[in-house]
Amino acid sequence: MVVAPKAELTKMSTESSVPYILLGVLYAYLLYLSWTPQTLRLIFASKYWLPELTGIAKMFTNEMTLASAWIHLLAVDLFAARQVFCDGLQNEIETRHSVSLCLFFCPIGILTHVITKALTKSAGSTSGHKTH
């Protein structure tokens, strides 16, 4: 999506659900390995049955829990990057910078895409209204 956005391999991989299925299976497996009898108590430690940061922090001391969270973030980042990429293709907008940011800092990548899209539309409408 970043190096060869118009390549056939890129097109095939962005249209496929296989990466998300594989990441989903891996996530479920790691989540299963990380689950302990204390997991629910750690997540819902408050009297209101809401997650608290201290309980979540304790859960992430387990390497399997941390690995499952990393896979979760990877899947979400990849999904967002794909959405940005496809939107860029559909609207003929450059997305390499936004896709790259999505893969590392997802919300920032989405934000840069929204800004790029707005600036591109603004530039397009300004140039379309010029009189000669």
CSV table of C-alpha atoms in Angstrom, one decimal:
chain,number,residue,atom,x,y,z
A,1,MET,CA,0.0,0.0,0.0
A,2,VAL,CA,2.9,2.3,0.6
A,3,VAL,CA,5.7,1.0,-1.7
A,4,ALA,CA,3.6,-0.2,-4.7
A,5,PRO,CA,0.0,1.1,-4.3
A,6,LYS,CA,-1.0,0.3,-7.9
A,7,ALA,CA,0.6,-3.2,-8.1
A,8,GLU,CA,-1.6,-6.2,-8.7
A,9,LEU,CA,-0.3,-7.8,-5.5
A,10,THR,CA,-1.4,-4.8,-3.5
A,11,LYS,CA,-4.8,-4.9,-5.1
A,12,MET,CA,-5.2,-8.6,-4.3
A,13,SER,CA,-4.1,-8.3,-0.7
A,14,THR,CA,-6.3,-5.3,0.0
A,15,GLU,CA,-9.3,-7.0,-1.4
A,16,SER,CA,-8.7,-10.2,0.6
A,17,SER,CA,-10.0,-11.0,4.1
A,18,VAL,CA,-7.3,-13.6,4.7
A,19,PRO,CA,-4.9,-11.3,6.7
A,20,TYR,CA,-7.8,-10.5,9.0
A,21,ILE,CA,-8.9,-14.1,9.4
A,22,LEU,CA,-5.3,-15.1,10.2
A,23,LEU,CA,-4.9,-12.2,12.7
A,24,GLY,CA,-8.2,-13.1,14.2
A,25,VAL,CA,-7.3,-16.7,14.7
A,26,LEU,CA,-3.9,-15.8,16.2
A,27,TYR,CA,-5.6,-13.2,18.5
A,28,ALA,CA,-8.2,-15.7,19.7
A,29,TYR,CA,-5.4,-18.3,20.4
A,30,LEU,CA,-3.3,-15.8,22.3
A,31,LEU,CA,-6.3,-14.6,24.2
A,32,TYR,CA,-7.1,-18.2,25.1
A,33,LEU,CA,-3.5,-18.7,26.4
A,34,SER,CA,-3.6,-15.6,28.4
A,35,TRP,CA,-7.0,-16.2,30.1
A,36,THR,CA,-6.8,-17.0,33.8
A,37,PRO,CA,-9.5,-17.4,36.5
A,38,GLN,CA,-8.5,-13.9,37.7
A,39,THR,CA,-9.0,-12.2,34.3
A,40,LEU,CA,-12.6,-11.1,34.9
A,41,ARG,CA,-11.8,-9.9,38.4
A,42,LEU,CA,-8.9,-7.8,37.1
A,43,ILE,CA,-11.0,-6.3,34.3
A,44,PHE,CA,-14.1,-5.6,36.3
A,45,ALA,CA,-12.5,-4.8,39.7
A,46,SER,CA,-14.6,-1.7,40.5
A,47,LYS,CA,-17.9,-1.9,42.3
A,48,TYR,CA,-19.6,-0.6,39.1
A,49,TRP,CA,-18.2,-3.5,37.1
A,50,LEU,CA,-16.3,-1.2,34.8
A,51,PRO,CA,-12.7,-1.7,33.7
A,52,GLU,CA,-10.1,0.1,35.7
A,53,LEU,CA,-6.6,1.0,34.6
A,54,THR,CA,-4.9,-0.7,37.6
A,55,GLY,CA,-6.6,-4.1,36.7
A,56,ILE,CA,-5.8,-3.7,33.0
A,57,ALA,CA,-2.1,-2.9,33.9
A,58,LYS,CA,-1.9,-6.0,36.0
A,59,MET,CA,-3.3,-8.1,33.1
A,60,PHE,CA,-0.6,-6.7,30.8
A,61,THR,CA,2.2,-8.1,33.0
A,62,ASN,CA,1.4,-11.4,31.4
A,63,GLU,CA,3.3,-11.8,28.2
A,64,MET,CA,0.5,-13.7,26.4
A,65,THR,CA,-1.9,-10.9,27.3
A,66,LEU,CA,0.5,-8.4,25.9
A,67,ALA,CA,1.0,-10.4,22.8
A,68,SER,CA,-2.7,-10.7,22.2
A,69,ALA,CA,-3.1,-6.9,22.7
A,70,TRP,CA,-0.3,-6.4,20.2
A,71,ILE,CA,-2.1,-8.6,17.6
A,72,HIS,CA,-5.3,-6.8,18.3
A,73,LEU,CA,-3.7,-3.4,17.6
A,74,LEU,CA,-2.0,-4.8,14.5
A,75,ALA,CA,-5.3,-6.0,13.1
A,76,VAL,CA,-7.1,-2.7,13.8
A,77,ASP,CA,-4.2,-0.6,12.4
A,78,LEU,CA,-4.1,-2.8,9.2
A,79,PHE,CA,-7.8,-2.5,8.8
A,80,ALA,CA,-7.7,1.3,9.2
A,81,ALA,CA,-4.8,1.5,6.7
A,82,ARG,CA,-6.7,-0.5,4.2
A,83,GLN,CA,-9.8,1.7,4.6
A,84,VAL,CA,-7.6,4.8,4.1
A,85,PHE,CA,-5.9,3.2,1.1
A,86,CYS,CA,-9.2,2.2,-0.6
A,87,ASP,CA,-10.7,5.6,0.0
A,88,GLY,CA,-7.6,7.2,-1.5
A,89,LEU,CA,-7.9,5.1,-4.6
A,90,GLN,CA,-11.6,5.8,-4.9
A,91,ASN,CA,-11.1,9.6,-4.6
A,92,GLU,CA,-7.7,9.7,-6.3
A,93,ILE,CA,-5.9,11.0,-3.2
A,94,GLU,CA,-2.3,10.3,-2.2
A,95,THR,CA,-2.4,8.0,0.8
A,96,ARG,CA,1.2,6.8,1.4
A,97,HIS,CA,1.8,9.1,4.3
A,98,SER,CA,-1.5,8.3,5.9
A,99,VAL,CA,-1.3,4.6,5.4
A,100,SER,CA,2.2,4.6,6.9
A,101,LEU,CA,1.0,6.5,9.9
A,102,CYS,CA,-2.0,4.2,10.3
A,103,LEU,CA,0.3,1.2,10.6
A,104,PHE,CA,2.1,2.8,13.5
A,105,PHE,CA,-0.1,5.5,15.0
A,106,CYS,CA,-3.6,4.6,13.7
A,107,PRO,CA,-5.6,7.6,14.8
A,108,ILE,CA,-3.0,10.0,13.5
A,109,GLY,CA,-3.0,8.2,10.1
A,110,ILE,CA,-6.8,8.6,9.9
A,111,LEU,CA,-6.5,12.3,10.9
A,112,THR,CA,-3.9,13.0,8.2
A,113,HIS,CA,-6.0,11.2,5.6
A,114,VAL,CA,-9.0,13.4,6.5
A,115,ILE,CA,-6.9,16.5,6.3
A,116,THR,CA,-5.3,15.4,3.0
A,117,LYS,CA,-8.7,14.6,1.6
A,118,ALA,CA,-10.1,18.0,2.6
A,119,LEU,CA,-7.1,19.9,1.2
A,120,THR,CA,-7.2,17.9,-2.0
A,121,LYS,CA,-10.9,18.7,-2.4
A,122,SER,CA,-10.3,22.3,-1.6
A,123,ALA,CA,-7.5,22.5,-4.1
A,124,GLY,CA,-9.6,20.8,-6.7
A,125,SER,CA,-12.6,23.0,-6.3
A,126,THR,CA,-10.4,26.1,-6.3
A,127,SER,CA,-8.6,25.1,-9.5
A,128,GLY,CA,-11.9,24.1,-11.1
A,129,HIS,CA,-13.4,27.6,-10.7
A,130,LYS,CA,-10.6,29.5,-12.4
A,131,THR,CA,-11.6,31.7,-15.3
A,132,HIS,CA,-9.3,32.1,-18.3
